[in-house]
PDB file of C-alpha atoms in Angstrom:
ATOM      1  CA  UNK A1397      91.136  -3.497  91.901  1.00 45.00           C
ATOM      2  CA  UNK A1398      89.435  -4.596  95.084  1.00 45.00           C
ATOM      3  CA  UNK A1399      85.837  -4.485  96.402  1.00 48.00           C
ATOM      4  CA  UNK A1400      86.960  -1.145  98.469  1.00 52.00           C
ATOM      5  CA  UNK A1401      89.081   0.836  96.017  1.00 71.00           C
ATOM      6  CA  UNK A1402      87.135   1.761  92.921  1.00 83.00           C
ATOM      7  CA  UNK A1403      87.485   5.375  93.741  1.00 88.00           C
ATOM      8  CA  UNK A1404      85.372   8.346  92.558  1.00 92.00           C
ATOM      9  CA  UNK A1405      82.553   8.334  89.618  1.00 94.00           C
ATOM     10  CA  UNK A1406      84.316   9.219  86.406  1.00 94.00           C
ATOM     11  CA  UNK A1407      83.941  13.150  85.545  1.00 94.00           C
ATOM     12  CA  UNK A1408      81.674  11.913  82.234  1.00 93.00           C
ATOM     13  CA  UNK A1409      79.301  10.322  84.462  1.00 94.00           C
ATOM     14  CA  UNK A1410      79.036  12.983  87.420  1.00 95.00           C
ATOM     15  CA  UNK A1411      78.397  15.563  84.206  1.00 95.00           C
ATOM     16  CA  UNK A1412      75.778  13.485  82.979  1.00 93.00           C
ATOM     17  CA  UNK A1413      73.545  13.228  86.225  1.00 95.00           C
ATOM     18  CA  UNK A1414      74.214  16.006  87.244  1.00 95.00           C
ATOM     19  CA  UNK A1415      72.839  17.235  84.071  1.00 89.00           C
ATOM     20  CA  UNK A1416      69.742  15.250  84.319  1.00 88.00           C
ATOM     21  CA  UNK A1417      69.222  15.595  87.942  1.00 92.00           C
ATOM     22  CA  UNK A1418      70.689  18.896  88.903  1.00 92.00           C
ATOM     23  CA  UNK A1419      72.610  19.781  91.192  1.00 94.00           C
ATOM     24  CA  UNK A1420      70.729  17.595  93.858  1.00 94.00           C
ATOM     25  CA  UNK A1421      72.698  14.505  93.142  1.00 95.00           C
ATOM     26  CA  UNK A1422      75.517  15.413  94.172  1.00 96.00           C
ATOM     27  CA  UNK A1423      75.833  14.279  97.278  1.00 96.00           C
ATOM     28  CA  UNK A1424      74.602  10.380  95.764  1.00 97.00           C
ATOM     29  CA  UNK A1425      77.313  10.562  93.478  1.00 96.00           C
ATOM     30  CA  UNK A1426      79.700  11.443  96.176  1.00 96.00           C
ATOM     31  CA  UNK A1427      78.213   8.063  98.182  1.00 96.00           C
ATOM     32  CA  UNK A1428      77.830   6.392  95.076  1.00 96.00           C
ATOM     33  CA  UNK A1429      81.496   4.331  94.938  1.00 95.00           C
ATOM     34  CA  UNK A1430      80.829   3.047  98.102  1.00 95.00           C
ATOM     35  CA  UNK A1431      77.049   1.474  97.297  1.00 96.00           C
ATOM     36  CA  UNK A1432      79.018  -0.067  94.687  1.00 96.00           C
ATOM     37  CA  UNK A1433      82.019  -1.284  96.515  1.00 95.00           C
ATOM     38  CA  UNK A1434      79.124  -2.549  99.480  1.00 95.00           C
ATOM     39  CA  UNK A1435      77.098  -4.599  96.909  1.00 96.00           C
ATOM     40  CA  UNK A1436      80.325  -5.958  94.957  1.00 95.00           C
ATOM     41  CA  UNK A1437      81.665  -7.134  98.736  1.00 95.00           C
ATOM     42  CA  UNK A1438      77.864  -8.764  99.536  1.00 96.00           C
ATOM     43  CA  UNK A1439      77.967 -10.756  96.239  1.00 96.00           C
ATOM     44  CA  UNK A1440      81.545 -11.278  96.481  1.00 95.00           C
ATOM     45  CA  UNK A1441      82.529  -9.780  93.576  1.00 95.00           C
ATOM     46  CA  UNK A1442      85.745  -8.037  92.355  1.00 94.00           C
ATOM     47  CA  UNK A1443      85.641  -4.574  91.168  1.00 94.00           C
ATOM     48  CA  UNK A1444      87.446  -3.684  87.528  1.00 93.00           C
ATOM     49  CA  UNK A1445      86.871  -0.115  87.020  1.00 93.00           C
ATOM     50  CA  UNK A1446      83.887   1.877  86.078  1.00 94.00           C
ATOM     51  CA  UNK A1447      82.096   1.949  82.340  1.00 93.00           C
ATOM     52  CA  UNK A1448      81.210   5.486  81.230  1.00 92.00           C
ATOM     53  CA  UNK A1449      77.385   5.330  80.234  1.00 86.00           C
ATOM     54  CA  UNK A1450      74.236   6.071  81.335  1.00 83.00           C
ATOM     55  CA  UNK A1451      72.594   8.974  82.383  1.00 87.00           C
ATOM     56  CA  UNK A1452      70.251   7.878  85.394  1.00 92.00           C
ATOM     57  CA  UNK A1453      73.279   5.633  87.153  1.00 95.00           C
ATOM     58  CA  UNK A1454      76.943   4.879  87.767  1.00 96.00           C
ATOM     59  CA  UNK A1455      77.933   1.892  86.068  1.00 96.00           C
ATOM     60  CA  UNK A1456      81.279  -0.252  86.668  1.00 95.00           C
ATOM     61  CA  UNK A1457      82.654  -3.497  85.670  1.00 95.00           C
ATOM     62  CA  UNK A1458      83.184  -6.185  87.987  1.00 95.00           C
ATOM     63  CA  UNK A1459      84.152 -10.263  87.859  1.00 94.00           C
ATOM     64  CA  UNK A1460      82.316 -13.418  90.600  1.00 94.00           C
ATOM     65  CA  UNK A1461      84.367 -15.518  91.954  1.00 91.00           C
ATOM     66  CA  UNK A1462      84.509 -17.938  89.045  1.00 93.00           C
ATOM     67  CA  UNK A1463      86.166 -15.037  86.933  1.00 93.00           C
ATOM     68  CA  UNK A1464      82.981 -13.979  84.666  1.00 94.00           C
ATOM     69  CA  UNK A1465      82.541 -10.361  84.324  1.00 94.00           C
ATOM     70  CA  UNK A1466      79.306  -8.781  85.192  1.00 96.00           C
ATOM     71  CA  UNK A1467      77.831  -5.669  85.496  1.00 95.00           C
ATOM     72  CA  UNK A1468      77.163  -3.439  88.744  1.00 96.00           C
ATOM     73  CA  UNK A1469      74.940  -0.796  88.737  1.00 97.00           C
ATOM     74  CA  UNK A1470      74.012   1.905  91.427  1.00 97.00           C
ATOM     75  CA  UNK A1471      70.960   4.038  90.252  1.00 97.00           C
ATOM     76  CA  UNK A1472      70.253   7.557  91.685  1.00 97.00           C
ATOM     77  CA  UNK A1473      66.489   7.380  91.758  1.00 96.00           C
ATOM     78  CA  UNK A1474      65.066   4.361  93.733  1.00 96.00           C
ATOM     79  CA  UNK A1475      62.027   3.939  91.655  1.00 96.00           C
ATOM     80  CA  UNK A1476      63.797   4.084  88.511  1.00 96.00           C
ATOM     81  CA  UNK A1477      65.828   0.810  90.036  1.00 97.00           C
ATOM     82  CA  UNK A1478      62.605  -0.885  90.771  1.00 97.00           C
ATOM     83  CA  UNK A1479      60.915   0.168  87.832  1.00 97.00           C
ATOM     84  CA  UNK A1480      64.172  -1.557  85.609  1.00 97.00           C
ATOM     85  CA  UNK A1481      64.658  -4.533  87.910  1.00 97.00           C
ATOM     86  CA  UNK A1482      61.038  -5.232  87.666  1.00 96.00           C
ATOM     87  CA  UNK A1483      60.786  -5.433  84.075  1.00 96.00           C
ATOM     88  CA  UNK A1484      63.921  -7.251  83.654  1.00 96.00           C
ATOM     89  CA  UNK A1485      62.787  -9.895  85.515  1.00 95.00           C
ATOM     90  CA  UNK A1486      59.796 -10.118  84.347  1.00 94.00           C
ATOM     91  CA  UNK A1487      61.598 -10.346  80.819  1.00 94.00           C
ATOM     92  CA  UNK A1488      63.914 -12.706  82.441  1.00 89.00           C
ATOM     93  CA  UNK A1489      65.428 -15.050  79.718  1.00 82.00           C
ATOM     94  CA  UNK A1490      64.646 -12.993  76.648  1.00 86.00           C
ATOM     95  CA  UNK A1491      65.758 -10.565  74.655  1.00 92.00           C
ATOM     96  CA  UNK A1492      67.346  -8.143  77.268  1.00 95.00           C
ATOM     97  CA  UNK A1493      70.274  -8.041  79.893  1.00 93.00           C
ATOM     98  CA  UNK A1494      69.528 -10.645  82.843  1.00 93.00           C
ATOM     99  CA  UNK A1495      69.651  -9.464  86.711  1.00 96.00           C
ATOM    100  CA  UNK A1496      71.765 -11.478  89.174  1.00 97.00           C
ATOM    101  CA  UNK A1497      71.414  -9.815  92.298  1.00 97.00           C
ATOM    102  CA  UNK A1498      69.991  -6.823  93.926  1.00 98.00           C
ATOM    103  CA  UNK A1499      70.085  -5.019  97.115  1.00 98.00           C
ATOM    104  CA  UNK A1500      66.688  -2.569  97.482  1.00 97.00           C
ATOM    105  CA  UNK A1501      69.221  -0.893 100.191  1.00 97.00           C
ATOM    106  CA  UNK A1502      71.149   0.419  98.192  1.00 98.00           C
ATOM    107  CA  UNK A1503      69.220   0.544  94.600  1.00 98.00           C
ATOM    108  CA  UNK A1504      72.315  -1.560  93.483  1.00 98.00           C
ATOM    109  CA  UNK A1505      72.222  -4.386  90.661  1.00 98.00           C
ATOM    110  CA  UNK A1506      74.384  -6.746  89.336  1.00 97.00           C
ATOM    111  CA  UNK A1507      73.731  -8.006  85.726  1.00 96.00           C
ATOM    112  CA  UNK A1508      74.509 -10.103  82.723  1.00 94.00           C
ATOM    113  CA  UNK A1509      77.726  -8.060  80.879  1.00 93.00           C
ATOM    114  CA  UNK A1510      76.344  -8.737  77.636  1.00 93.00           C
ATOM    115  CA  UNK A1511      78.570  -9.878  74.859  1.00 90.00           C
ATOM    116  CA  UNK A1512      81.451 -10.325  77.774  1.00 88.00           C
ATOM    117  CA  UNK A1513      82.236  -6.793  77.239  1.00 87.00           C
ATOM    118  CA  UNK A1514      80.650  -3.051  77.942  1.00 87.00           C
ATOM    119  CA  UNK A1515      79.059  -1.942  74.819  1.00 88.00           C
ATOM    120  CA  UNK A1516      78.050  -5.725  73.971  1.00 90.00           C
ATOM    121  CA  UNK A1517      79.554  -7.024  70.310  1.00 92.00           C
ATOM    122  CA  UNK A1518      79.671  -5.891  66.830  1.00 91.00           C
ATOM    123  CA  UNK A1519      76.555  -4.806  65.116  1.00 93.00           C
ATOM    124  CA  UNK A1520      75.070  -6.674  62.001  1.00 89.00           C
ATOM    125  CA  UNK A1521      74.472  -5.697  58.486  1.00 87.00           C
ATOM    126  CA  UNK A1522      70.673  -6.359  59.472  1.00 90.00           C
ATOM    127  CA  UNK A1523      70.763  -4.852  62.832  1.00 94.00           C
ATOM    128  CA  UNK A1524      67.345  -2.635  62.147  1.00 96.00           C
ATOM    129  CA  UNK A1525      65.317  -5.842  61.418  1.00 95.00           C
ATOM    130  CA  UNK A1526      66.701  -7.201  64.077  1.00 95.00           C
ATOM    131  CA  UNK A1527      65.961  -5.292  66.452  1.00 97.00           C
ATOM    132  CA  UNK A1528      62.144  -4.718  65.085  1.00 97.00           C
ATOM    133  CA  UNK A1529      61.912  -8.388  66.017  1.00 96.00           C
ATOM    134  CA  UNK A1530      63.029  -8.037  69.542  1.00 96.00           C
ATOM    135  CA  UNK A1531      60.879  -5.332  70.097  1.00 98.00           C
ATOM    136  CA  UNK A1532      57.835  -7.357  68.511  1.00 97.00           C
ATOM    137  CA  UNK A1533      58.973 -10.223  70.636  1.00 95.00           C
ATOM    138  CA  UNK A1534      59.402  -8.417  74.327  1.00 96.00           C
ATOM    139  CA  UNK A1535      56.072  -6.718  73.724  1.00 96.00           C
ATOM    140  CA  UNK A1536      54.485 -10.742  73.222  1.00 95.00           C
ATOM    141  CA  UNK A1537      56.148 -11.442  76.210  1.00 94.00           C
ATOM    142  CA  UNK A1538      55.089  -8.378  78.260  1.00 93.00           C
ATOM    143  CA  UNK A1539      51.378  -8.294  76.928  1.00 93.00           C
ATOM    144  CA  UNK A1540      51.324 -11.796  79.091  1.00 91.00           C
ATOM    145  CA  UNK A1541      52.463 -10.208  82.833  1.00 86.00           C
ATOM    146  CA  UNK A1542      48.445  -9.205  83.435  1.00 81.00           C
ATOM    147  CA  UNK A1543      49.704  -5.729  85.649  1.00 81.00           C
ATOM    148  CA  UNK A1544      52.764  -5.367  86.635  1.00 90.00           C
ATOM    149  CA  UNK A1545      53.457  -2.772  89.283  1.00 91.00           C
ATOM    150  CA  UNK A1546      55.145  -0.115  86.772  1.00 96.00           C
ATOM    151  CA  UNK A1547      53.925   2.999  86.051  1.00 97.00           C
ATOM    152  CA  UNK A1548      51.086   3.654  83.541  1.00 97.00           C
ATOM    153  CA  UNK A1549      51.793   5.319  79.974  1.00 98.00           C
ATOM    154  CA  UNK A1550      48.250   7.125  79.960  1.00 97.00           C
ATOM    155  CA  UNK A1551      49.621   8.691  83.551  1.00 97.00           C
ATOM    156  CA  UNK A1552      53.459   9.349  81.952  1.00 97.00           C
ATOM    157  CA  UNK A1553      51.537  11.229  79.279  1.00 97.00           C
ATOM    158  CA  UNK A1554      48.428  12.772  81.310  1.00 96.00           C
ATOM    159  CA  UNK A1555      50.753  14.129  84.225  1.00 97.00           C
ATOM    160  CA  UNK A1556      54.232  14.857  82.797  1.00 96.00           C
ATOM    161  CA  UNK A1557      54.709  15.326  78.888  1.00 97.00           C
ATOM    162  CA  UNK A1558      51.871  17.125  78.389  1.00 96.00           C
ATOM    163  CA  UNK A1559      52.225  19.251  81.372  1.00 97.00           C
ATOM    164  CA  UNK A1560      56.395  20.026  80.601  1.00 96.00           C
ATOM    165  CA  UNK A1561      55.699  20.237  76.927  1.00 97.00           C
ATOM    166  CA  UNK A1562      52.434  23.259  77.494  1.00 96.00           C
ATOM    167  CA  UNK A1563      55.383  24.578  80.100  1.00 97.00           C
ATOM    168  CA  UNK A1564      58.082  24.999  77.622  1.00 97.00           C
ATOM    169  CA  UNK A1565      55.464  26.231  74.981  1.00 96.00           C
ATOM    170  CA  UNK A1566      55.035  29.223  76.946  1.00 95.00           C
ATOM    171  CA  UNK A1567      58.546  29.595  78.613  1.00 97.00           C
ATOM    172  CA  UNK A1568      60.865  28.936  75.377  1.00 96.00           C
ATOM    173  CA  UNK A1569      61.562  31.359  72.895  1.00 95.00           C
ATOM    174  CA  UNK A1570      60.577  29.389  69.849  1.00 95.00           C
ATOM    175  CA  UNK A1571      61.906  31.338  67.182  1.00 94.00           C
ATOM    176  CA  UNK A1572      61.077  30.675  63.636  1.00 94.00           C
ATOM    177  CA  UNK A1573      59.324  27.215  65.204  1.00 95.00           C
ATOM    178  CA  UNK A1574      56.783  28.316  66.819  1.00 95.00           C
ATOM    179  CA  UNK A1575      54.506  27.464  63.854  1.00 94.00           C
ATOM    180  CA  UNK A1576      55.880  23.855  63.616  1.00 95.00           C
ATOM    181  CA  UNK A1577      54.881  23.273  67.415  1.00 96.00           C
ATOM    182  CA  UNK A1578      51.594  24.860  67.434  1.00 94.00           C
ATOM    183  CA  UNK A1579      50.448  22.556  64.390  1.00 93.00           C
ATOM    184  CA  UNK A1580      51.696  19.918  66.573  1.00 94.00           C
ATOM    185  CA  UNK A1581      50.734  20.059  69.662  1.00 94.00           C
ATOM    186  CA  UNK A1582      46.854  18.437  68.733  1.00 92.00           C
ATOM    187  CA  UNK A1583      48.991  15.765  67.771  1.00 86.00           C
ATOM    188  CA  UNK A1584      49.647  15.276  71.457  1.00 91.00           C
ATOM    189  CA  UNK A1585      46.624  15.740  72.497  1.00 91.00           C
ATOM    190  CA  UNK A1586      44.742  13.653  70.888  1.00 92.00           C
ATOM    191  CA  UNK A1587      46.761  10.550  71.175  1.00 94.00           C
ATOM    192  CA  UNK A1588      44.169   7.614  72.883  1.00 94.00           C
ATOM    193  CA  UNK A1589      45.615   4.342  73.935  1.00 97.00           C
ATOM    194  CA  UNK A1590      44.290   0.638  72.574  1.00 97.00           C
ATOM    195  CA  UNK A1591      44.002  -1.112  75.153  1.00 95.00           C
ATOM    196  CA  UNK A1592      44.014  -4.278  73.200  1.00 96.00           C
ATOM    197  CA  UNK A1593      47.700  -3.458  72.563  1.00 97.00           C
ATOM    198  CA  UNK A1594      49.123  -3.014  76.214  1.00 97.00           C
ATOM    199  CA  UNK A1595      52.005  -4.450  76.742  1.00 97.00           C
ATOM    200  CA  UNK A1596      55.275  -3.358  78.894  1.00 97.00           C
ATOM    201  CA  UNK A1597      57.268  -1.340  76.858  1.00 97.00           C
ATOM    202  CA  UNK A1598      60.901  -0.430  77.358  1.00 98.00           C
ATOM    203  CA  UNK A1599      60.249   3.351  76.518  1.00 98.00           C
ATOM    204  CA  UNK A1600      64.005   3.713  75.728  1.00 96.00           C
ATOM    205  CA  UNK A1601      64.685   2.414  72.734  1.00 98.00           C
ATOM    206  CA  UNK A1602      67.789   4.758  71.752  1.00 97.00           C
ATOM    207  CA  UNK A1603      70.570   2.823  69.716  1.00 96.00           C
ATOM    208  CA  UNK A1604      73.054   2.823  72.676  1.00 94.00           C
ATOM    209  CA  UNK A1605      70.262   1.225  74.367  1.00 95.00           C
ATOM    210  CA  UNK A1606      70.560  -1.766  71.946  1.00 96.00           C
ATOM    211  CA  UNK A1607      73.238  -4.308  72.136  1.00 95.00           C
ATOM    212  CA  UNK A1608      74.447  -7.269  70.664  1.00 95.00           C
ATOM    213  CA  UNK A1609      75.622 -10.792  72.218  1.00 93.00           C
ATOM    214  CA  UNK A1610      78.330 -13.053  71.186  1.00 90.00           C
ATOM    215  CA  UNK A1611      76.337 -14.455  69.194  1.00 90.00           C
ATOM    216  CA  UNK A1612      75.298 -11.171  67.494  1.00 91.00           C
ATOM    217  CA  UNK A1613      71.633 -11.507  68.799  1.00 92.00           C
ATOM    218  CA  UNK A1614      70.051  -7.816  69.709  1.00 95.00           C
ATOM    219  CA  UNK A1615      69.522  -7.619  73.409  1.00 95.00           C
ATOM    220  CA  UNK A1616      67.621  -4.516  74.541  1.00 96.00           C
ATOM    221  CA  UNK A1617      68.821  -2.860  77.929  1.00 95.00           C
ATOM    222  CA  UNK A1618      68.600  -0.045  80.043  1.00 94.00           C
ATOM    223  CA  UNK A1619      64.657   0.599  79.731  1.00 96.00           C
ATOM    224  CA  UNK A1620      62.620   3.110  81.325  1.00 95.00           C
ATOM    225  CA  UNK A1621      59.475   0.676  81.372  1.00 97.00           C
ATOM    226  CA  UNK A1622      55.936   1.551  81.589  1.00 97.00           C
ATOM    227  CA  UNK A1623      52.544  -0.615  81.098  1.00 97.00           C
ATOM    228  CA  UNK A1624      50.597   0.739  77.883  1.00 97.00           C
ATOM    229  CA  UNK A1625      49.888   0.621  74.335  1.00 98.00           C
ATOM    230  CA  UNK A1626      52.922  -0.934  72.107  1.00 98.00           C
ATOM    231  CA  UNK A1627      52.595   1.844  69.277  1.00 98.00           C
ATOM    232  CA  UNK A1628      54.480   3.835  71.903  1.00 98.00           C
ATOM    233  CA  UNK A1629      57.451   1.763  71.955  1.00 98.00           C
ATOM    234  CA  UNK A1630      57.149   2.071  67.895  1.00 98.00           C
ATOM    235  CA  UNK A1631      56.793   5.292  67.679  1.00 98.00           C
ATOM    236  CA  UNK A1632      60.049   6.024  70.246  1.00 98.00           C
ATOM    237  CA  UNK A1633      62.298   4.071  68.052  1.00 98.00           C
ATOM    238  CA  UNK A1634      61.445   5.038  64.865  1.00 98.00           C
ATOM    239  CA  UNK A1635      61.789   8.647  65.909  1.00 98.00           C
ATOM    240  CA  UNK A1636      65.302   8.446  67.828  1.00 98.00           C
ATOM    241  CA  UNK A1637      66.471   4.981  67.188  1.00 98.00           C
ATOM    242  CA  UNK A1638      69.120   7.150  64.534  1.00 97.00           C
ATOM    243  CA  UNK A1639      67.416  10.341  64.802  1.00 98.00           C
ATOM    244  CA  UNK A1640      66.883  12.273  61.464  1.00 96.00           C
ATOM    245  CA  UNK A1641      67.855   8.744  59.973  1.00 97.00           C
ATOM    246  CA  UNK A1642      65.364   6.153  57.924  1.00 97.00           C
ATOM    247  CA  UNK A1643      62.174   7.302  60.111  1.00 98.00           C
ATOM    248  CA  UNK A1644      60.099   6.551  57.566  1.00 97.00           C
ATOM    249  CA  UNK A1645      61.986   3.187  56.986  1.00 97.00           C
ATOM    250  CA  UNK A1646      61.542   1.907  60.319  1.00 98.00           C
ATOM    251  CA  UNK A1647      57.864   3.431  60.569  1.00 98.00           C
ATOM    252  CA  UNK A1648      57.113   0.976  58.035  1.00 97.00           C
ATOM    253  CA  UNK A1649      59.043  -2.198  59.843  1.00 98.00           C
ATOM    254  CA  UNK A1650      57.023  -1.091  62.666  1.00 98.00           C
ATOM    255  CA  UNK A1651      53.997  -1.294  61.279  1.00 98.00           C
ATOM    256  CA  UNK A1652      54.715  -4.672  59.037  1.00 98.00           C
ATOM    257  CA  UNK A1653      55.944  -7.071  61.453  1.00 98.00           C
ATOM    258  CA  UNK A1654      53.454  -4.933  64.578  1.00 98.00           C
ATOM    259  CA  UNK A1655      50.725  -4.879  62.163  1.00 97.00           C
ATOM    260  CA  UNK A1656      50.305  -1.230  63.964  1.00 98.00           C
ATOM    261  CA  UNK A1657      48.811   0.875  60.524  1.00 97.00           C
ATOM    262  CA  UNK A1658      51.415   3.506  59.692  1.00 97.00           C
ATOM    263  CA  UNK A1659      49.225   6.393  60.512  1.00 95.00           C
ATOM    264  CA  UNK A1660      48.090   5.596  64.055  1.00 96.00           C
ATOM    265  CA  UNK A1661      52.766   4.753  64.677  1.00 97.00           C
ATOM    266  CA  UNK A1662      53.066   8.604  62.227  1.00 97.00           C
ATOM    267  CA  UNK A1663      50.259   9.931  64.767  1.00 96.00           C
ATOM    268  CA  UNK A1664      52.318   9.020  67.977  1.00 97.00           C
ATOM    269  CA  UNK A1665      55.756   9.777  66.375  1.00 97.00           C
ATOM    270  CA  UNK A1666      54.667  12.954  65.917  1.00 96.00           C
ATOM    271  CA  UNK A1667      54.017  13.588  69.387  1.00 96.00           C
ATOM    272  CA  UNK A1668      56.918  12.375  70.647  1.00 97.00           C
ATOM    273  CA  UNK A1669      58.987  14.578  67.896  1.00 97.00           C
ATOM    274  CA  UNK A1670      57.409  17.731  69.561  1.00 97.00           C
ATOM    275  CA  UNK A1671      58.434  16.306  73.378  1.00 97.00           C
ATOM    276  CA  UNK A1672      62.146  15.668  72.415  1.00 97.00           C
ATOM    277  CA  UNK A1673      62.616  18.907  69.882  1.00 97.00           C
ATOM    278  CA  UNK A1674      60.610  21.110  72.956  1.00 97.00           C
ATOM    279  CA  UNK A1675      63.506  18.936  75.196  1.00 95.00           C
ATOM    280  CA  UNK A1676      66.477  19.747  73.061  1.00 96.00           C
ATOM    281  CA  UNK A1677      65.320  23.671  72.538  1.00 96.00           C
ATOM    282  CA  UNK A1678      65.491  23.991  76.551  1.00 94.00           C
ATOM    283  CA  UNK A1679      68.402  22.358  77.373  1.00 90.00           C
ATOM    284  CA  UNK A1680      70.516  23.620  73.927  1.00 92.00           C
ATOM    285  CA  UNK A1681      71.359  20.505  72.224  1.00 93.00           C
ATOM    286  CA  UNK A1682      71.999  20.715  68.310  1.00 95.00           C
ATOM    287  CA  UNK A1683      69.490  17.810  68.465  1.00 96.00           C
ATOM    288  CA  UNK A1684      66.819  20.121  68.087  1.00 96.00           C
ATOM    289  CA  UNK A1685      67.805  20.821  64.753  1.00 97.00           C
ATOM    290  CA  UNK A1686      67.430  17.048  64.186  1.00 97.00           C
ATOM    291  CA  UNK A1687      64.403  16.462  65.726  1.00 97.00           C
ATOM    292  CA  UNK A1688      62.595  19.603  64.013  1.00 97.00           C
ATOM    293  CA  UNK A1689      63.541  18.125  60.624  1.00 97.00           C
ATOM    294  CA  UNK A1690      61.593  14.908  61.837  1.00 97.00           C
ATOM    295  CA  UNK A1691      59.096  16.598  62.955  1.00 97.00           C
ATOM    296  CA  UNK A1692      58.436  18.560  59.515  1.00 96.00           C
ATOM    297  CA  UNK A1693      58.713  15.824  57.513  1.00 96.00           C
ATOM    298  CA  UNK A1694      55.683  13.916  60.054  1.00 96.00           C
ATOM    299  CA  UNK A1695      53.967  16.435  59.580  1.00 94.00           C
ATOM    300  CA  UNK A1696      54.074  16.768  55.848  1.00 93.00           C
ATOM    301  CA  UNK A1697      53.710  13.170  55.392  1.00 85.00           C
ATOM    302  CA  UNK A1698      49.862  13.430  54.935  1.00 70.00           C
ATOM    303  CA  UNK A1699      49.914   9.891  57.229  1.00 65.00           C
ATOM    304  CA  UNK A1700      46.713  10.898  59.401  1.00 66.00           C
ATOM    305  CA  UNK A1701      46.305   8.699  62.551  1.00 57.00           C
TER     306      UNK A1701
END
């Protein structure tokens, strides 16, 4: 397959932004084979096919001119390129997936096709402890970048989860829930950053967002990164890292090898229980059923933050 022949975005991938972006991107992912097929001709690179992920960008395989396969990918949003590119860089050499080129034109990347394959390798027996390390290890790398130019965790939080999660408070029809998320929602509201704890997180950390190399080391892509307190990142992936899985097990990896104390990580995964159950009730995903179990057992765990 040439440079100028991928063809269209596979029907997975058009359902999935259009999903997440509404009806909107349409017309990108209409144009999107051809930022692809642009970049892969810039960089000289030969187009395989496309790999059915993501949910913020169209992803294909492609291989440089000395045969090694790499990634390309074309992102709908142009900030949520930047925002990536930016902290992939400034991760560059560590535990994540490296950039090779980009083209702010087109919001187009090519990058390191971890493992030699989509999807990286196999995963280890001690994958979870693993990947704690990582985490613990890109936040000691991030807390040393003084201030990036990413967006802000206190403004994430300040101007859009607490503003969508009060909005589908009021819009939803909770059901038999509505108790569980108005004992939670101080939870939210409460939460305070420590500053003495910012790092840049990856915000993301869902298990497909965690691969492994050849050499079955964890390498954490796809973030949505943001400058801010590290108990977020903690929080995120002990909540939906398997959700409805070991929370409580990785709460307390977290907060062993972070030194984070368990309530302050159970304070902040209980807020971000409420945003993803409040996410899966609007959009009906059985999630929610998942995510409100989580969130009743945070609740009932008596850890005060």
């Amino acid at each position: 397959m040439t440079a100028r022949s991928l063809g269209s975005v596979l029907p997975g991938a058009r359902d999935r932004l259009l999903a997440h972006y509404g009806p909107g991107a349409g017309e990108w992912l209409d144009a999107a084979p051809q930022l692809l097929e642009e970049a892969a001709e810039r960089w000289k690179l030969t187009l395989r096919g496309y790999y059915d992920a993501g949910h913020s960008s169209v992803v294909a395989v492609a291989r440089d001119s000395q045969d090694t396969p790499v990634l390309l990918k074309a992102w709908y949003e142009s900030s949520r390129y930047r925002d990536e590119v930016t902290a992939l860089r400034l991760w560059g050499g560590g535990p994540t997936a490296d950039v090779i080129e980009s083209a702010d034109d087109l919001s187009v990347a090519s990058m390191e096709l971890v493992g030699g394959r989509p999807g990286g390798t196999a995963r280890p027996e001690r994958e979870v402890q693993m990947v704690a390390a990582v985490i613990q290890g890109l936040h000691a790398v991030g807390a040393k970048q003084g201030r990036p130019a990413l967006p802000r965790l206190g403004d994430h939080l300040q101007h859009t989860v607490l503003p969508r999660v009060a909005r589908r408070v009021v819009t939803l029809d909770l059901g038999r829930r509505e108790w569980l998320v108005r004992e939670a929602m101080p939870e939210l509201q409460a939460l305070r950053e420590s500053p003495a704890r910012t790092t840049v997180l990856h915000a993301d950390l869902y298990r497909e967002n965690v691969i492994f190399d050849a050499r079955r080391n964890a390498r954490l892509i796809d973030p949505h990164p943001m400058v801010g307190d590290a108990v977020y990142d903690w929080a995120f992936w002990s909540v939906y890292y398997d959700l409805g899985q070991a929370t409580f097990h990785r709460m307390a990896i977290a907060s062993r090898i972070s030194r984070i104390p368990v309530p302050e990580i159970s304070a902040w995964c209980r807020a971000v229980a409420l945003d993803g159950l409040l996410y899966y009730t609007e959009i009906g995903d059985e999630a929610q059923e998942l995510a409100a179990d989580v969130l009743v057992a945070l609740m009932a765990s008596g850890l005060e933050g």
